[in-house]
PDB file of C-alpha atoms in Angstrom:
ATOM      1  CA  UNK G   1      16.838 -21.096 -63.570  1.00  0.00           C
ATOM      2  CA  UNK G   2      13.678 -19.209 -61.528  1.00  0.00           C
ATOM      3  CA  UNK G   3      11.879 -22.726 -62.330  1.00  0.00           C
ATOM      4  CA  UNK G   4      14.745 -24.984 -61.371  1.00  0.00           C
ATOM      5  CA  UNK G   5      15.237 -22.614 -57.955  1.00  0.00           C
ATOM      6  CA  UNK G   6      11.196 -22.501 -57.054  1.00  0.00           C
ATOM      7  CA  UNK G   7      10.865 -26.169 -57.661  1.00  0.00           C
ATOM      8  CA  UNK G   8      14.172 -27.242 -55.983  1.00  0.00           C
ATOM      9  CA  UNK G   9      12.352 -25.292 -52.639  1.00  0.00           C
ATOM     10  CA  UNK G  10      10.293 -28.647 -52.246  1.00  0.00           C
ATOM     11  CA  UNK G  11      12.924 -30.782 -51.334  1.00  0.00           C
ATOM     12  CA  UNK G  12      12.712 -29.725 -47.429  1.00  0.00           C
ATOM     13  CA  UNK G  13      10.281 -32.498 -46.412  1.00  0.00           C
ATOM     14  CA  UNK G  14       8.073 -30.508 -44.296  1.00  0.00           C
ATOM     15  CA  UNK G  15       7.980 -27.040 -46.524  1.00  0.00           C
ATOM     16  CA  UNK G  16       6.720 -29.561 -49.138  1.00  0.00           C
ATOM     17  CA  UNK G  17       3.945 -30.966 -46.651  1.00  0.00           C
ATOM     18  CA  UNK G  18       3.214 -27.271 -46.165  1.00  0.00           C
ATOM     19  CA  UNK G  19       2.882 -26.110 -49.721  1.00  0.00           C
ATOM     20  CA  UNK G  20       0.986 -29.007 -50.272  1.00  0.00           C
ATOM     21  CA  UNK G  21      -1.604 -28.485 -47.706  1.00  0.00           C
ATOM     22  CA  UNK G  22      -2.284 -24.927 -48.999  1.00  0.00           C
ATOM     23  CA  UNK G  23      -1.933 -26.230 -52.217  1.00  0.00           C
ATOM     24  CA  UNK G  24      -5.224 -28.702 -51.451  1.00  0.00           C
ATOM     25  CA  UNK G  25      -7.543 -26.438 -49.667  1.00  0.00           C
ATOM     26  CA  UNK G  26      -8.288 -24.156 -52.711  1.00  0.00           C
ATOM     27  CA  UNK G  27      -8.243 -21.300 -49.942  1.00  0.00           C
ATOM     28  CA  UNK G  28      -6.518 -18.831 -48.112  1.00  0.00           C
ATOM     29  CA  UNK G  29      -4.283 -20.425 -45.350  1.00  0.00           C
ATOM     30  CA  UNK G  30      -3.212 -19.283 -41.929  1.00  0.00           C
ATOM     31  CA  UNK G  31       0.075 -20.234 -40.600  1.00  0.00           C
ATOM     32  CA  UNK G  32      -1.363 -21.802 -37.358  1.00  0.00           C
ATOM     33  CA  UNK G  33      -3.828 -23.766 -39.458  1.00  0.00           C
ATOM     34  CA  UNK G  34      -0.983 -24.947 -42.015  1.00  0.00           C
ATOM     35  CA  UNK G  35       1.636 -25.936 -38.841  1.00  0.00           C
ATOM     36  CA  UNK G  36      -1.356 -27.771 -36.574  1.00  0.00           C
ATOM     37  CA  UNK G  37      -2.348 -29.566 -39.955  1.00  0.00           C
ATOM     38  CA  UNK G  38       1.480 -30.636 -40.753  1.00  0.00           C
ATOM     39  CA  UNK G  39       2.284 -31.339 -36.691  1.00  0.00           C
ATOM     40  CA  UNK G  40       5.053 -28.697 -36.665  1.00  0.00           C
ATOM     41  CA  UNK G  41       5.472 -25.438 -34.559  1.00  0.00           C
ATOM     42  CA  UNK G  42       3.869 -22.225 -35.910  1.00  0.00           C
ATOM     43  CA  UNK G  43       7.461 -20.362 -36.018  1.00  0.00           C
ATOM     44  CA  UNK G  44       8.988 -23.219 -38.103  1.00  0.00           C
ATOM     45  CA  UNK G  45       5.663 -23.732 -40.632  1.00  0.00           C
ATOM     46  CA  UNK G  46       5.840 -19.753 -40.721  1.00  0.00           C
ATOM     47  CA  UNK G  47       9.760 -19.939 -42.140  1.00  0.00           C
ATOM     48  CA  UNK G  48       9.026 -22.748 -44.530  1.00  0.00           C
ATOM     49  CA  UNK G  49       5.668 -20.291 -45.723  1.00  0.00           C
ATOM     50  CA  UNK G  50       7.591 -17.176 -46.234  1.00  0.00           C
ATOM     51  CA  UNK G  51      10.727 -19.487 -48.318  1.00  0.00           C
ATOM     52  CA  UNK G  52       7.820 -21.138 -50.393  1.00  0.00           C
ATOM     53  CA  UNK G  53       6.439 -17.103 -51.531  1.00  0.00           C
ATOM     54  CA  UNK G  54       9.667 -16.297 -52.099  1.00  0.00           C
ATOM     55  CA  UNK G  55      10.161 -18.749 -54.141  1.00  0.00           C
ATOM     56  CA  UNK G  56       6.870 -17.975 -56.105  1.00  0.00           C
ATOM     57  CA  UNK G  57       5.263 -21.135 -54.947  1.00  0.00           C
ATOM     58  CA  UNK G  58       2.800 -19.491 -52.442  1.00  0.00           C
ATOM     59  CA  UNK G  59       1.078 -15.861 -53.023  1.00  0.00           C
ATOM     60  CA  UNK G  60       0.644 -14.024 -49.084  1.00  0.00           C
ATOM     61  CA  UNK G  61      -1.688 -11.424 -47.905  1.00  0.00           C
ATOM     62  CA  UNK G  62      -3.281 -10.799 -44.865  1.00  0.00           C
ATOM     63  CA  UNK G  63      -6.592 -10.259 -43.495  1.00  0.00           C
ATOM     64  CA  UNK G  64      -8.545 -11.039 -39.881  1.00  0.00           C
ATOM     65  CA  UNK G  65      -9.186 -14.848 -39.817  1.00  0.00           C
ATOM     66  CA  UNK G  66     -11.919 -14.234 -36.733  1.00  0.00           C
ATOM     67  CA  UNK G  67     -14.213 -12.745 -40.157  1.00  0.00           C
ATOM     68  CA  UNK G  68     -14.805  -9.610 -37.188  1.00  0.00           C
ATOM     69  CA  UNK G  69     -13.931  -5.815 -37.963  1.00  0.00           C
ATOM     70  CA  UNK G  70     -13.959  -3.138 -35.923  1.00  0.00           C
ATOM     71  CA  UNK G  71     -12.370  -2.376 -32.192  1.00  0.00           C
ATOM     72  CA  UNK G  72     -11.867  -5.586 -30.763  1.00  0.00           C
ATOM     73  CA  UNK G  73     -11.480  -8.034 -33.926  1.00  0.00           C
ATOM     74  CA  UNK G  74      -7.569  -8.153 -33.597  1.00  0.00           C
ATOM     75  CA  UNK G  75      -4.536  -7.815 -35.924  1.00  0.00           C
ATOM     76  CA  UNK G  76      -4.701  -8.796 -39.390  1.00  0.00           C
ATOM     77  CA  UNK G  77      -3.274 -12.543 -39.800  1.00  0.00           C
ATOM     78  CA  UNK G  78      -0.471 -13.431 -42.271  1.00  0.00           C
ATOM     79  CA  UNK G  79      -2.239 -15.913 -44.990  1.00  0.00           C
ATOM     80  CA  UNK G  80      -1.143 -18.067 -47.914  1.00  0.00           C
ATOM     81  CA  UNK G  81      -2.250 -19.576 -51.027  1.00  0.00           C
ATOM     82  CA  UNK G  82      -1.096 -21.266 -54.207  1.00  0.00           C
ATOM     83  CA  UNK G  83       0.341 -19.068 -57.049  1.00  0.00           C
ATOM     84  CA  UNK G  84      -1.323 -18.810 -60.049  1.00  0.00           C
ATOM     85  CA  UNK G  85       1.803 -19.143 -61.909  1.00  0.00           C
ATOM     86  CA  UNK G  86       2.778 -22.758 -63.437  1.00  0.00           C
ATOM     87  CA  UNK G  87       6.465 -23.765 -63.388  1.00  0.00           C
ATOM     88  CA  UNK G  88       7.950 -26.793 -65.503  1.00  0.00           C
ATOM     89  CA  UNK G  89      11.563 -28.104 -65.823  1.00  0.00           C
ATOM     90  CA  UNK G  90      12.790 -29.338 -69.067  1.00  0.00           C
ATOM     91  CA  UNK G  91      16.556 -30.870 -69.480  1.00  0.00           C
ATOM     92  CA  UNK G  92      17.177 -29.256 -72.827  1.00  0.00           C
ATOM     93  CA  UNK G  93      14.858 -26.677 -72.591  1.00  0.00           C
ATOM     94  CA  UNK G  94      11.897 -27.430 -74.499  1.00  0.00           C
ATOM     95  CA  UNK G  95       8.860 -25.558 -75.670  1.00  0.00           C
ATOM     96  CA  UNK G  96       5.424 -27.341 -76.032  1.00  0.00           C
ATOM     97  CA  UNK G  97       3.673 -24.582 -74.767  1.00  0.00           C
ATOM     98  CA  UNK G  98       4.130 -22.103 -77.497  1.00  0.00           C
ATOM     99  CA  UNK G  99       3.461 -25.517 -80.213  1.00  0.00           C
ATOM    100  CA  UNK G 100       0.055 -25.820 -78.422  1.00  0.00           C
ATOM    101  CA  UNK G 101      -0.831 -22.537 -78.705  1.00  0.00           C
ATOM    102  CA  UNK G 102       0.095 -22.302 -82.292  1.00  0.00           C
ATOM    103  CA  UNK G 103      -2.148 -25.339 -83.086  1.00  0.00           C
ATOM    104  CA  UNK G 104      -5.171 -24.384 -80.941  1.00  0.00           C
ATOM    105  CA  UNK G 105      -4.510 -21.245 -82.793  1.00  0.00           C
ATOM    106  CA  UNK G 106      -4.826 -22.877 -85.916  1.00  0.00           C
ATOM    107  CA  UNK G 107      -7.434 -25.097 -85.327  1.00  0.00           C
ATOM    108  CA  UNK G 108      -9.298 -22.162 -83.622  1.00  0.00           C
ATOM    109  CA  UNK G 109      -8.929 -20.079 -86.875  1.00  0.00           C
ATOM    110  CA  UNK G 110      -9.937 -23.249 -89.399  1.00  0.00           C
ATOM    111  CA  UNK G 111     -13.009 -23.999 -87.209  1.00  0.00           C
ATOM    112  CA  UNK G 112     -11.754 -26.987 -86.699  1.00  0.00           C
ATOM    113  CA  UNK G 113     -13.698 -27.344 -82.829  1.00  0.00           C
ATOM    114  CA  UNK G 114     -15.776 -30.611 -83.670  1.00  0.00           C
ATOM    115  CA  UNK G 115     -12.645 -32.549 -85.317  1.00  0.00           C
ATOM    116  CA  UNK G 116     -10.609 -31.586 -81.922  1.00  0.00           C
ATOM    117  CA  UNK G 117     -13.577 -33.024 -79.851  1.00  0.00           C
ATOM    118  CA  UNK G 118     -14.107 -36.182 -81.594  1.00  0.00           C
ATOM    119  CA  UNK G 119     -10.189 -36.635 -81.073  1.00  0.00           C
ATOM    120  CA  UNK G 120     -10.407 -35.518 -77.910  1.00  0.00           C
ATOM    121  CA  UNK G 121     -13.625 -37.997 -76.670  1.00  0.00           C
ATOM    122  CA  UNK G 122     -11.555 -41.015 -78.919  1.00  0.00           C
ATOM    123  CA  UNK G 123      -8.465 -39.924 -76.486  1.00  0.00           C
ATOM    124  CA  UNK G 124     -10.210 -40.107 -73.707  1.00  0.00           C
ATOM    125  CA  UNK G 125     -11.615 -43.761 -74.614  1.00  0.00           C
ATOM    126  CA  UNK G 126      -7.952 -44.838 -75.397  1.00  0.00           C
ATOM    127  CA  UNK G 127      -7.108 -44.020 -71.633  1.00  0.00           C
ATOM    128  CA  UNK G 128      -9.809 -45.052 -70.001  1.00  0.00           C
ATOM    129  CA  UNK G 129      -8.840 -48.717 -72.287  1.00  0.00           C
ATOM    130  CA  UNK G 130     -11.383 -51.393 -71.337  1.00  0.00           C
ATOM    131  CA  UNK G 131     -12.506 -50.721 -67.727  1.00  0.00           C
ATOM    132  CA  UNK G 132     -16.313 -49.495 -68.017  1.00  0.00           C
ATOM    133  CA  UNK G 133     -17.298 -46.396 -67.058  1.00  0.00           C
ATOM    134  CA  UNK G 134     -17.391 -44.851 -63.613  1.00  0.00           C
ATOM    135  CA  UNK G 135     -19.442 -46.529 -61.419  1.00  0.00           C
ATOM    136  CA  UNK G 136     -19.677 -43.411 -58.957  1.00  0.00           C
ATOM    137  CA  UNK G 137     -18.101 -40.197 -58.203  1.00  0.00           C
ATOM    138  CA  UNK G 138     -15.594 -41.235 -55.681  1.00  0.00           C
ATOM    139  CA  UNK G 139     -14.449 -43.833 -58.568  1.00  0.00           C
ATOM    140  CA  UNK G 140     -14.242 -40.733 -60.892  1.00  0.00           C
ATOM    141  CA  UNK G 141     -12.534 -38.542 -58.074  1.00  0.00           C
ATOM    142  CA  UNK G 142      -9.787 -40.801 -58.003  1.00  0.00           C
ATOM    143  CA  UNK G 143      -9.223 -41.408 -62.136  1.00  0.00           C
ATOM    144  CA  UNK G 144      -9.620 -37.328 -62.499  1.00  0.00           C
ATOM    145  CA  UNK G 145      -7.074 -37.090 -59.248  1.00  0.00           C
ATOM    146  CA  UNK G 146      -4.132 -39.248 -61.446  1.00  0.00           C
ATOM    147  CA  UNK G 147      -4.548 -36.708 -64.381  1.00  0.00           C
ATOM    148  CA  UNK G 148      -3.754 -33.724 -61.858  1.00  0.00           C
ATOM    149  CA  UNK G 149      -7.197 -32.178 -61.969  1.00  0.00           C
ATOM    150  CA  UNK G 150      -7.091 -31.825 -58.194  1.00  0.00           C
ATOM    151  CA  UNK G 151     -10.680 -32.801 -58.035  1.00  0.00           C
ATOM    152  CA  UNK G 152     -12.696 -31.982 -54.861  1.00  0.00           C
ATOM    153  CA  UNK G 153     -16.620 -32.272 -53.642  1.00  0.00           C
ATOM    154  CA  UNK G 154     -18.465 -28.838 -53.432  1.00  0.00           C
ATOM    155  CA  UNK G 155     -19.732 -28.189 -50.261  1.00  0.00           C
ATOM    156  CA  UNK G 156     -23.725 -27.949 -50.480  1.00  0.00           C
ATOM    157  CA  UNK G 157     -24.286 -24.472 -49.044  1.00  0.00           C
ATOM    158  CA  UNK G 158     -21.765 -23.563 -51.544  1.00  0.00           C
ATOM    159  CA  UNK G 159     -23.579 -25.110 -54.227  1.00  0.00           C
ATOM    160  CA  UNK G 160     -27.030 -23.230 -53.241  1.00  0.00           C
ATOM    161  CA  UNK G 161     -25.226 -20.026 -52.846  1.00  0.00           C
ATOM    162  CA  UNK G 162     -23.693 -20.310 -56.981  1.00  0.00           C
ATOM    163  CA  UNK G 163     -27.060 -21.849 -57.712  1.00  0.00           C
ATOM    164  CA  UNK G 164     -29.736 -20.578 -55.514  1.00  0.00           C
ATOM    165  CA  UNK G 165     -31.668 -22.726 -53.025  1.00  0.00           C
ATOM    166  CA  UNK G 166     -33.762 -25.586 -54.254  1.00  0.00           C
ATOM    167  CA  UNK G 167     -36.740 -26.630 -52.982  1.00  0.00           C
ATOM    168  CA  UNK G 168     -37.248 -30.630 -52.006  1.00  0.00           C
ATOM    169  CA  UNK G 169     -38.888 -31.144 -55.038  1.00  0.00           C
ATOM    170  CA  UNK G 170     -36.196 -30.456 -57.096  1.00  0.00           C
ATOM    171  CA  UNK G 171     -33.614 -32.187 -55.203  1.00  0.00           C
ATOM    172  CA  UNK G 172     -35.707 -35.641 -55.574  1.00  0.00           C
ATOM    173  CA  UNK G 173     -33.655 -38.033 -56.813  1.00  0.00           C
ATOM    174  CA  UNK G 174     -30.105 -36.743 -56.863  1.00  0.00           C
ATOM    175  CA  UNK G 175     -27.561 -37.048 -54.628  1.00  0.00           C
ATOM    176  CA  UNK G 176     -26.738 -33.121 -54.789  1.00  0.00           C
ATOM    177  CA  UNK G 177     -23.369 -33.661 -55.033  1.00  0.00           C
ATOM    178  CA  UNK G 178     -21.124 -31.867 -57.907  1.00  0.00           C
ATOM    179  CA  UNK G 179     -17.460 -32.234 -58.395  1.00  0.00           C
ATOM    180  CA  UNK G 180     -14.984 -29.324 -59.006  1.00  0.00           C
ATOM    181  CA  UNK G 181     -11.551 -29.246 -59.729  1.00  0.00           C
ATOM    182  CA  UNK G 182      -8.868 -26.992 -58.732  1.00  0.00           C
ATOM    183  CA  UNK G 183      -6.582 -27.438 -62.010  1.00  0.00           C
ATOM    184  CA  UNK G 184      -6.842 -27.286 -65.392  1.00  0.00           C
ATOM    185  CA  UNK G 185      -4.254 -29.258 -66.895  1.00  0.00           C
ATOM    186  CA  UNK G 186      -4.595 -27.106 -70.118  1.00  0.00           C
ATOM    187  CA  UNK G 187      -4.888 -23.447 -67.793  1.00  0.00           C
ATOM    188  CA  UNK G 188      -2.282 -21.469 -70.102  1.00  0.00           C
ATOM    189  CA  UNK G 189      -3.941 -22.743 -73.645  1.00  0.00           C
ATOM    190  CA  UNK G 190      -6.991 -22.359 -72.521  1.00  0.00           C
ATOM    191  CA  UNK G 191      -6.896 -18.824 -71.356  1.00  0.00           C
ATOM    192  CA  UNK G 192      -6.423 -17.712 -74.296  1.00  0.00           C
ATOM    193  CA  UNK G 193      -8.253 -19.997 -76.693  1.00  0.00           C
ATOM    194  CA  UNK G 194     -11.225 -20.910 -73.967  1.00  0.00           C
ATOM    195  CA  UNK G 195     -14.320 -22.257 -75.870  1.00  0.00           C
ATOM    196  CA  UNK G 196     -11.608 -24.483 -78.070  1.00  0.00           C
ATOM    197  CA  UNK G 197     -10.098 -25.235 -75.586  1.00  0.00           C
ATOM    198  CA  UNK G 198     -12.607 -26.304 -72.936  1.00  0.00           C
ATOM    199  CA  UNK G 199     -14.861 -27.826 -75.240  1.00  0.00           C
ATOM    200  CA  UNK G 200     -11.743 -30.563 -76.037  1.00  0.00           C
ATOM    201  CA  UNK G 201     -11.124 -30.800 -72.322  1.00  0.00           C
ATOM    202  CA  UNK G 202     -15.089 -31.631 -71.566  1.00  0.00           C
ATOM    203  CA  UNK G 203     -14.876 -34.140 -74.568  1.00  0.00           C
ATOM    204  CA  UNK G 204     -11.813 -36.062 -73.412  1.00  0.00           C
ATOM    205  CA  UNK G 205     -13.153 -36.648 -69.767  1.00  0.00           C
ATOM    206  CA  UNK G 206     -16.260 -37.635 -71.342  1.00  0.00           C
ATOM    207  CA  UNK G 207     -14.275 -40.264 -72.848  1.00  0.00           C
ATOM    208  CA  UNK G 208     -11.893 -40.597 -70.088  1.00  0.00           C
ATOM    209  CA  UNK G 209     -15.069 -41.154 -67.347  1.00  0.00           C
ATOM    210  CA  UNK G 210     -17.498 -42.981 -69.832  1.00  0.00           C
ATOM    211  CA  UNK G 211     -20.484 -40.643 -71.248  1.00  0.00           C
ATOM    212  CA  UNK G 212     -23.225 -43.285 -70.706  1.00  0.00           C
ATOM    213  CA  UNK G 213     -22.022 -44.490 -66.992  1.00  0.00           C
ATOM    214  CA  UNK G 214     -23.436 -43.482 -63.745  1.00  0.00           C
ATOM    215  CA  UNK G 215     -21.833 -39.914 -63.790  1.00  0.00           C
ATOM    216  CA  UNK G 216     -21.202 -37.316 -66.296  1.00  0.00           C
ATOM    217  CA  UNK G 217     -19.103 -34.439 -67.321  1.00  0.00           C
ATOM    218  CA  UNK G 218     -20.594 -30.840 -68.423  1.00  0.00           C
ATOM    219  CA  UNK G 219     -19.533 -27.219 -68.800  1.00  0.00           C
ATOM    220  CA  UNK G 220     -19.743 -24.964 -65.816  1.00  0.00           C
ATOM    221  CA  UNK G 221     -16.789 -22.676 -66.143  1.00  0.00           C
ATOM    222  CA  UNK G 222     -16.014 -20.570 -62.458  1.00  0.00           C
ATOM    223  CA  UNK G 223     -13.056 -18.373 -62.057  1.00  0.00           C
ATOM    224  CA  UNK G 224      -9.687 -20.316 -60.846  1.00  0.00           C
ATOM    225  CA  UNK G 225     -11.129 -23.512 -61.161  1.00  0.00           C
ATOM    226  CA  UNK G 226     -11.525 -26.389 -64.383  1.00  0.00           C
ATOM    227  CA  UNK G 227     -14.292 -25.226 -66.821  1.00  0.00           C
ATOM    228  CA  UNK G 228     -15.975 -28.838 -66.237  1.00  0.00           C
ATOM    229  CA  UNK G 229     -17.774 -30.276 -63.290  1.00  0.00           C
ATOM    230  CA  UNK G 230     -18.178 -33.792 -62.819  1.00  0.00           C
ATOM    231  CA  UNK G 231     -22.129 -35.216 -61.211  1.00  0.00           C
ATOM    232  CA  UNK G 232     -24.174 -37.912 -60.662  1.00  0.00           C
ATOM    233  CA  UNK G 233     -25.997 -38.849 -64.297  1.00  0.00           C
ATOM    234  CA  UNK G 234     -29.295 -38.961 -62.136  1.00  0.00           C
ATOM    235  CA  UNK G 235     -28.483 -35.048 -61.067  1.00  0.00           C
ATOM    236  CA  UNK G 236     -30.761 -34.070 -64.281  1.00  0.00           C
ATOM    237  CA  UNK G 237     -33.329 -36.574 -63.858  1.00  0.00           C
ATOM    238  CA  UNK G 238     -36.757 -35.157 -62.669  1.00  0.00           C
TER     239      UNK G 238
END
């Protein structure tokens, strides 16, 4: 019933605009940012914020948005940000979650990894059907957006700050661009089976994206975010 209640909070048309936009920024929220971005007052997006944590959608804290401390750097602003926690409504109740565990479990435990990503890269194929691979990253954005990956660009300061600053030499010839993705469709399996796991899910958007097109999946696993990054197939050209 928790599930059916938390979801069932997303009917109000503009507390569903609101979770969505702090859904999408991958960030801490404030609730003048989330009511300017939605065109509503701050007191009303600040209701619909508080009903969306209560209902487990949205996890709150607070902290000073002007990034000052100290005398002078002003009260501590209420913030907001997705939940971790997944909820799913099934009418019976059904559990496919505990019969995926059990078989990565099994497969984990047989060494079964390569069978699962040959299926996995076939499966992948089998959606993609007979369009060729992605011609470029926005094409791949949107295909990796329809299976709820929640892909976005990565800023390039933030790249050089995970990665350290390149020189000009080493940027020749790529774009500098990497795709993340917010979502894991597989987050609960693969937390607790995570190299079975995310090797399958790099192998199926390898098939899903093409392997031999213009971009390319690979492993870069980062807290709270998909284990694969999508990038330009010139990125490792030098």
């Amino acid at each position: 019933m928790e599930d059916i209640e938390a979801i069932a909070a997303l009917q109000d048309p503009v507390r569903r605009r609101l979770y969505e936009y702090v859904a999408a920024q991958g960030r801490e929220v404030g609730r003048n940012e989330a009511a300017e971005a939605v065109g509503v007052a701050r007191t009303l997006a600040a209701h619909h914020l508080d009903r969306l944590t209560e209902a487990g959608l949205l996890d709150s804290g607070s902290r000073r948005l002007t990034g000052r401390s100290g005398p002078g750097a002003g009260r501590p602003a209420k913030v907001y940000a997705r939940a971790r926690t997944e909820r799913s409504v099934s009418l019976p109740a059904r559990d496919y979650r505990t019969a995926a565990e059990l078989l990565a479990e099994a497969a984990e435990e047989a060494g079964l990894d390569a069978g699962l990503r040959t299926a996995a890269r076939r499966r992948g194929e089998a959606l993609r059907g007979p369009a060729a691979p992605c011609g470029d990253l926005e094409e791949a954005m949107r295909v990796l957006a329809a299976r709820g990956y929640e892909p976005h660009v990565e800023e390039e300061e933030d790249l050089e700050a995970a990665e350290g600053t390149e020189g000009p030499e080493e940027k020749a010839g790529t774009d500098g661009r990497v795709v993340r993705m917010r979502n894991c469709p597989f987050h609960a399996v693969a937390e607790r089976f995570p190299p079975l796991v995310c090797g399958m899910n790099l192998a199926l958007l390898e098939g899903l994206l093409g392997a031999d097109g213009p971009v390319r999946a690979r492993m870069d696993a980062r807290p709270g975010e998909c284990c694969v990054v999508v990038e330009s197939s010139k990125n490792n050209e030098h």
